[in-house]
Amino acid sequence: MDITIWLHAVDRPTLAEAERLARHVTPEQRMAILRLKHLWRRSPHYPYRVGGTDVYDAVLEHDVRSPEEFSTYLRLRGLPPDPSVGE
């Protein structure tokens, strides 16, 4: 499951993008996103330095599928490449 919780009634400018993703993401992409988010969920860097937007960009725009590929993606962007760094 991948959810976002809104605590306040606010304008949601990203709602259209979220709806577009829900319609167009493939089952393979969805599983890759969920696996990477699961791997990173306990990292001290998630979601503050490495977040969901990084995961979505890596998978949807750069064809990242594995933790190793995600580490390379992050390293190239100057981000912590390992979810255990800092634990």
PDB file of C-alpha atoms in Angstrom:
ATOM      1  CA  MET A   1       0.000   0.000   0.000  1.00  0.00           C
ATOM      2  CA  ASP A   2       1.240   3.481  -0.797  1.00  0.00           C
ATOM      3  CA  ILE A   3      -0.785   6.324   0.706  1.00  0.00           C
ATOM      4  CA  THR A   4      -0.565  10.001   1.469  1.00  0.00           C
ATOM      5  CA  ILE A   5      -2.396  11.477   4.435  1.00  0.00           C
ATOM      6  CA  TRP A   6      -3.535  15.095   4.360  1.00  0.00           C
ATOM      7  CA  LEU A   7      -4.085  16.563   7.821  1.00  0.00           C
ATOM      8  CA  HIS A   8      -5.578  19.844   6.664  1.00  0.00           C
ATOM      9  CA  ALA A   9      -7.937  20.947   3.942  1.00  0.00           C
ATOM     10  CA  VAL A  10      -5.448  22.434   1.482  1.00  0.00           C
ATOM     11  CA  ASP A  11      -5.248  22.944  -2.230  1.00  0.00           C
ATOM     12  CA  ARG A  12      -3.753  19.809  -3.755  1.00  0.00           C
ATOM     13  CA  PRO A  13      -1.988  20.955  -6.925  1.00  0.00           C
ATOM     14  CA  THR A  14      -0.454  17.495  -7.348  1.00  0.00           C
ATOM     15  CA  LEU A  15      -3.802  15.676  -7.350  1.00  0.00           C
ATOM     16  CA  ALA A  16      -4.012  15.595 -11.159  1.00  0.00           C
ATOM     17  CA  GLU A  17      -0.501  14.148 -11.362  1.00  0.00           C
ATOM     18  CA  ALA A  18      -1.339  11.500  -8.757  1.00  0.00           C
ATOM     19  CA  GLU A  19      -4.455  10.531 -10.689  1.00  0.00           C
ATOM     20  CA  ARG A  20      -2.460  10.356 -13.937  1.00  0.00           C
ATOM     21  CA  LEU A  21       0.107   8.087 -12.288  1.00  0.00           C
ATOM     22  CA  ALA A  22      -2.604   5.815 -10.937  1.00  0.00           C
ATOM     23  CA  ARG A  23      -3.982   5.361 -14.450  1.00  0.00           C
ATOM     24  CA  HIS A  24      -0.676   4.883 -16.279  1.00  0.00           C
ATOM     25  CA  VAL A  25       1.800   3.172 -13.957  1.00  0.00           C
ATOM     26  CA  THR A  26       2.392  -0.446 -14.915  1.00  0.00           C
ATOM     27  CA  PRO A  27       2.199  -3.305 -12.408  1.00  0.00           C
ATOM     28  CA  GLU A  28       5.989  -3.771 -12.781  1.00  0.00           C
ATOM     29  CA  GLN A  29       6.637  -0.081 -12.027  1.00  0.00           C
ATOM     30  CA  ARG A  30       4.233  -0.149  -9.077  1.00  0.00           C
ATOM     31  CA  MET A  31       6.034  -3.150  -7.552  1.00  0.00           C
ATOM     32  CA  ALA A  32       9.455  -1.522  -8.050  1.00  0.00           C
ATOM     33  CA  ILE A  33       8.222   1.670  -6.353  1.00  0.00           C
ATOM     34  CA  LEU A  34       6.762  -0.233  -3.417  1.00  0.00           C
ATOM     35  CA  ARG A  35       9.887  -2.401  -2.987  1.00  0.00           C
ATOM     36  CA  LEU A  36      12.187   0.615  -2.949  1.00  0.00           C
ATOM     37  CA  LYS A  37       9.966   2.546  -0.545  1.00  0.00           C
ATOM     38  CA  HIS A  38       9.813  -0.520   1.719  1.00  0.00           C
ATOM     39  CA  LEU A  39      13.612  -0.788   1.671  1.00  0.00           C
ATOM     40  CA  TRP A  40      14.061   2.894   2.521  1.00  0.00           C
ATOM     41  CA  ARG A  41      11.228   3.347   5.051  1.00  0.00           C
ATOM     42  CA  ARG A  42      13.483   3.032   8.123  1.00  0.00           C
ATOM     43  CA  SER A  43      16.387   5.044   6.803  1.00  0.00           C
ATOM     44  CA  PRO A  44      17.184   8.205   8.756  1.00  0.00           C
ATOM     45  CA  HIS A  45      17.296   9.931   5.363  1.00  0.00           C
ATOM     46  CA  TYR A  46      13.748   8.972   4.354  1.00  0.00           C
ATOM     47  CA  PRO A  47      11.767  11.040   3.528  1.00  0.00           C
ATOM     48  CA  TYR A  48      13.876  14.108   4.302  1.00  0.00           C
ATOM     49  CA  ARG A  49      16.882  13.620   1.978  1.00  0.00           C
ATOM     50  CA  VAL A  50      15.696  10.684  -0.094  1.00  0.00           C
ATOM     51  CA  GLY A  51      11.950  10.659  -0.558  1.00  0.00           C
ATOM     52  CA  GLY A  52       9.082   9.250  -2.502  1.00  0.00           C
ATOM     53  CA  THR A  53       9.610  11.706  -5.332  1.00  0.00           C
ATOM     54  CA  ASP A  54      13.120  10.309  -5.801  1.00  0.00           C
ATOM     55  CA  VAL A  55      11.710   6.790  -5.969  1.00  0.00           C
ATOM     56  CA  TYR A  56       9.014   7.760  -8.469  1.00  0.00           C
ATOM     57  CA  ASP A  57      11.454   9.675 -10.665  1.00  0.00           C
ATOM     58  CA  ALA A  58      13.986   6.840 -10.619  1.00  0.00           C
ATOM     59  CA  VAL A  59      11.443   4.187 -11.542  1.00  0.00           C
ATOM     60  CA  LEU A  60       9.223   6.102 -13.953  1.00  0.00           C
ATOM     61  CA  GLU A  61      11.750   8.334 -15.707  1.00  0.00           C
ATOM     62  CA  HIS A  62      15.010   6.359 -15.443  1.00  0.00           C
ATOM     63  CA  ASP A  63      13.812   2.734 -15.553  1.00  0.00           C
ATOM     64  CA  VAL A  64      15.308   1.886 -12.153  1.00  0.00           C
ATOM     65  CA  ARG A  65      14.042  -1.446 -10.835  1.00  0.00           C
ATOM     66  CA  SER A  66      16.534  -2.754  -8.265  1.00  0.00           C
ATOM     67  CA  PRO A  67      18.052  -1.429  -5.043  1.00  0.00           C
ATOM     68  CA  GLU A  68      21.470  -1.416  -6.745  1.00  0.00           C
ATOM     69  CA  GLU A  69      20.159   0.684  -9.623  1.00  0.00           C
ATOM     70  CA  PHE A  70      18.492   3.043  -7.143  1.00  0.00           C
ATOM     71  CA  SER A  71      21.782   3.419  -5.256  1.00  0.00           C
ATOM     72  CA  THR A  72      23.498   4.394  -8.507  1.00  0.00           C
ATOM     73  CA  TYR A  73      20.669   6.837  -9.306  1.00  0.00           C
ATOM     74  CA  LEU A  74      21.045   8.449  -5.854  1.00  0.00           C
ATOM     75  CA  ARG A  75      24.850   8.539  -5.935  1.00  0.00           C
ATOM     76  CA  LEU A  76      24.770  10.406  -9.265  1.00  0.00           C
ATOM     77  CA  ARG A  77      22.565  13.033  -7.612  1.00  0.00           C
ATOM     78  CA  GLY A  78      24.751  13.445  -4.516  1.00  0.00           C
ATOM     79  CA  LEU A  79      22.261  11.671  -2.250  1.00  0.00           C
ATOM     80  CA  PRO A  80      22.905   8.891   0.274  1.00  0.00           C
ATOM     81  CA  PRO A  81      22.930   5.701  -1.810  1.00  0.00           C
ATOM     82  CA  ASP A  82      22.385   3.229   1.036  1.00  0.00           C
ATOM     83  CA  PRO A  83      19.305   3.209   3.294  1.00  0.00           C
ATOM     84  CA  SER A  84      21.403   2.006   6.256  1.00  0.00           C
ATOM     85  CA  VAL A  85      23.780   4.991   6.148  1.00  0.00           C
ATOM     86  CA  GLY A  86      23.504   6.875   9.413  1.00  0.00           C
ATOM     87  CA  GLU A  87      21.849   4.061  11.373  1.00  0.00           C
TER      88      GLU A  87
END
